[in-house]
Amino acid sequence: MTNEKRAELLVQKYGFDFDEISKGEIRNLIEQEIECFQEGSSEYIRVLCGYLFCLGNIADVPLLEKAKHGINFDVGCMIDQEWIDSLKNGGAENESIRSRNEIIDSFVAYYKDFTADADDGDKWGGSMFSTSLFDD
């Protein structure tokens, strides 16, 4: 199963009623993913970290930083630094960080209708190297 499909199933399972989502369960899933990262799209770990941001506080910053910096460059790019900075500053808006509510609203808006790509996560549809330029 692709990471995009895993992300889609995660959103279907948990939804966005953050009062009903177990923060401990999300933390455990992040730790499992850090330990045994599934190569491919970084969408699954991004959704998990987004959930932790929405549920979390400053005590969750070390786990988000571990996920952002401890797996690989692509994952690091997918996990929003703004989430970490917002938790560090208590969710206050400033010149470089939106308010925590705005960030949560944008996370929900992005993922509320999220579906995995029909082509199983291959953004190029398998055609990137099908031109005669790359033929022998």
Short mmCIF file of C-alpha atoms in Angstrom, two decimals:
data_model
loop_
_atom_site.label_atom_id
_atom_site.label_comp_id
_atom_site.label_asym_id
_atom_site.label_seq_id
_atom_site.Cartn_x
_atom_site.Cartn_y
_atom_site.Cartn_z
CA MET A 1 0.00 0.00 0.00
CA THR A 2 1.37 3.42 -0.90
CA ASN A 3 1.95 6.15 1.65
CA GLU A 4 -0.67 8.27 -0.10
CA LYS A 5 -3.23 5.49 0.34
CA ARG A 6 -2.18 5.12 3.98
CA ALA A 7 -2.71 8.89 4.41
CA GLU A 8 -6.16 8.66 2.83
CA LEU A 9 -7.15 5.81 5.18
CA LEU A 10 -5.79 7.73 8.17
CA VAL A 11 -7.95 10.76 7.33
CA GLN A 12 -10.97 8.50 6.84
CA LYS A 13 -10.36 6.83 10.21
CA TYR A 14 -9.71 9.92 12.34
CA GLY A 15 -11.47 12.76 10.55
CA PHE A 16 -11.04 16.21 12.05
CA ASP A 17 -12.88 16.16 15.36
CA PHE A 18 -9.69 16.74 17.33
CA ASP A 19 -11.46 16.24 20.66
CA GLU A 20 -12.06 12.61 19.65
CA ILE A 21 -8.57 11.75 18.35
CA SER A 22 -6.13 10.08 20.73
CA LYS A 23 -2.94 12.12 20.86
CA GLY A 24 -1.13 9.12 22.35
CA GLU A 25 -2.15 6.97 19.39
CA ILE A 26 -0.93 9.59 16.91
CA ARG A 27 2.38 9.89 18.77
CA ASN A 28 2.78 6.09 18.69
CA LEU A 29 2.09 5.98 14.95
CA ILE A 30 4.69 8.70 14.34
CA GLU A 31 7.27 6.84 16.41
CA GLN A 32 6.53 3.61 14.52
CA GLU A 33 6.89 5.41 11.19
CA ILE A 34 10.19 6.99 12.22
CA GLU A 35 11.46 3.56 13.25
CA CYS A 36 10.26 1.77 10.10
CA PHE A 37 9.77 4.46 7.47
CA GLN A 38 8.04 3.20 4.34
CA GLU A 39 9.81 4.63 1.30
CA GLY A 40 7.79 6.58 -1.25
CA SER A 41 5.61 9.61 -0.78
CA SER A 42 5.95 11.41 2.56
CA GLU A 43 2.21 12.09 2.73
CA TYR A 44 1.48 9.58 5.52
CA ILE A 45 4.07 10.94 7.96
CA ARG A 46 2.98 14.47 7.04
CA VAL A 47 -0.64 13.74 7.96
CA LEU A 48 0.45 12.16 11.23
CA CYS A 49 2.58 15.18 12.10
CA GLY A 50 -0.26 17.50 11.09
CA TYR A 51 -2.57 15.68 13.46
CA LEU A 52 -0.01 15.96 16.24
CA PHE A 53 0.30 19.69 15.58
CA CYS A 54 -3.48 20.10 15.79
CA LEU A 55 -3.64 18.10 19.04
CA GLY A 56 -0.32 19.11 20.53
CA ASN A 57 1.60 21.63 22.53
CA ILE A 58 5.22 22.54 23.12
CA ALA A 59 5.89 19.10 24.65
CA ASP A 60 5.31 17.58 21.19
CA VAL A 61 7.97 19.69 19.44
CA PRO A 62 10.82 17.16 19.96
CA LEU A 63 8.85 14.37 18.24
CA LEU A 64 7.90 16.64 15.33
CA GLU A 65 11.53 17.72 14.98
CA LYS A 66 12.67 14.08 15.09
CA ALA A 67 10.25 13.23 12.28
CA LYS A 68 11.22 16.33 10.27
CA HIS A 69 14.98 15.94 10.61
CA GLY A 70 15.49 12.26 11.41
CA ILE A 71 14.17 10.36 8.38
CA ASN A 72 15.32 11.94 5.12
CA PHE A 73 15.39 15.20 3.20
CA ASP A 74 12.04 14.62 1.46
CA VAL A 75 10.22 14.04 4.75
CA GLY A 76 11.91 17.10 6.19
CA CYS A 77 10.52 19.20 3.37
CA MET A 78 7.00 17.81 3.82
CA ILE A 79 6.66 18.52 7.54
CA ASP A 80 5.85 22.18 7.94
CA GLN A 81 8.34 24.15 10.03
CA GLU A 82 5.47 26.54 10.75
CA TRP A 83 3.79 23.78 12.81
CA ILE A 84 6.87 23.45 15.00
CA ASP A 85 7.36 27.20 15.33
CA SER A 86 3.71 27.71 16.22
CA LEU A 87 3.87 25.12 19.00
CA LYS A 88 7.06 26.72 20.29
CA ASN A 89 5.47 30.18 20.50
CA GLY A 90 2.15 29.03 21.92
CA GLY A 91 0.23 29.48 18.67
CA ALA A 92 0.68 33.24 18.52
CA GLU A 93 0.57 34.92 15.13
CA ASN A 94 3.57 37.00 14.09
CA GLU A 95 5.16 38.27 10.88
CA SER A 96 6.34 34.79 9.83
CA ILE A 97 3.78 32.48 11.47
CA ARG A 98 0.03 32.38 10.97
CA SER A 99 -2.20 31.92 14.01
CA ARG A 100 -2.59 28.35 15.21
CA ASN A 101 -6.27 28.39 14.20
CA GLU A 102 -5.40 29.51 10.67
CA ILE A 103 -2.81 26.74 10.36
CA ILE A 104 -5.27 24.13 11.64
CA ASP A 105 -7.95 25.42 9.25
CA SER A 106 -5.57 25.13 6.29
CA PHE A 107 -4.55 21.59 7.33
CA VAL A 108 -8.20 20.54 7.50
CA ALA A 109 -9.04 22.26 4.20
CA TYR A 110 -6.17 20.47 2.44
CA TYR A 111 -6.93 17.00 3.80
CA LYS A 112 -10.73 16.94 4.19
CA ASP A 113 -11.22 15.59 0.65
CA PHE A 114 -7.81 13.97 0.29
CA THR A 115 -7.61 10.91 -1.93
CA ALA A 116 -4.61 8.91 -3.03
CA ASP A 117 -3.62 9.31 -6.66
CA ALA A 118 -5.28 6.75 -8.91
CA ASP A 119 -1.91 5.95 -10.47
CA ASP A 120 -0.69 4.61 -7.12
CA GLY A 121 1.40 7.64 -6.25
CA ASP A 122 3.43 7.90 -9.46
CA LYS A 123 3.06 11.63 -10.11
CA TRP A 124 4.58 11.29 -13.58
CA GLY A 125 2.21 8.52 -14.68
CA GLY A 126 5.15 6.39 -15.76
CA SER A 127 5.75 8.59 -18.79
CA MET A 128 8.67 10.69 -17.60
CA PHE A 129 11.23 8.49 -19.33
CA SER A 130 9.11 7.20 -22.20
CA THR A 131 10.28 9.71 -24.80
CA SER A 132 12.67 8.73 -27.55
CA LEU A 133 15.31 10.91 -25.87
CA PHE A 134 15.86 8.11 -23.35
CA ASP A 135 15.59 5.16 -25.74
CA ASP A 136 18.72 3.17 -26.60
#
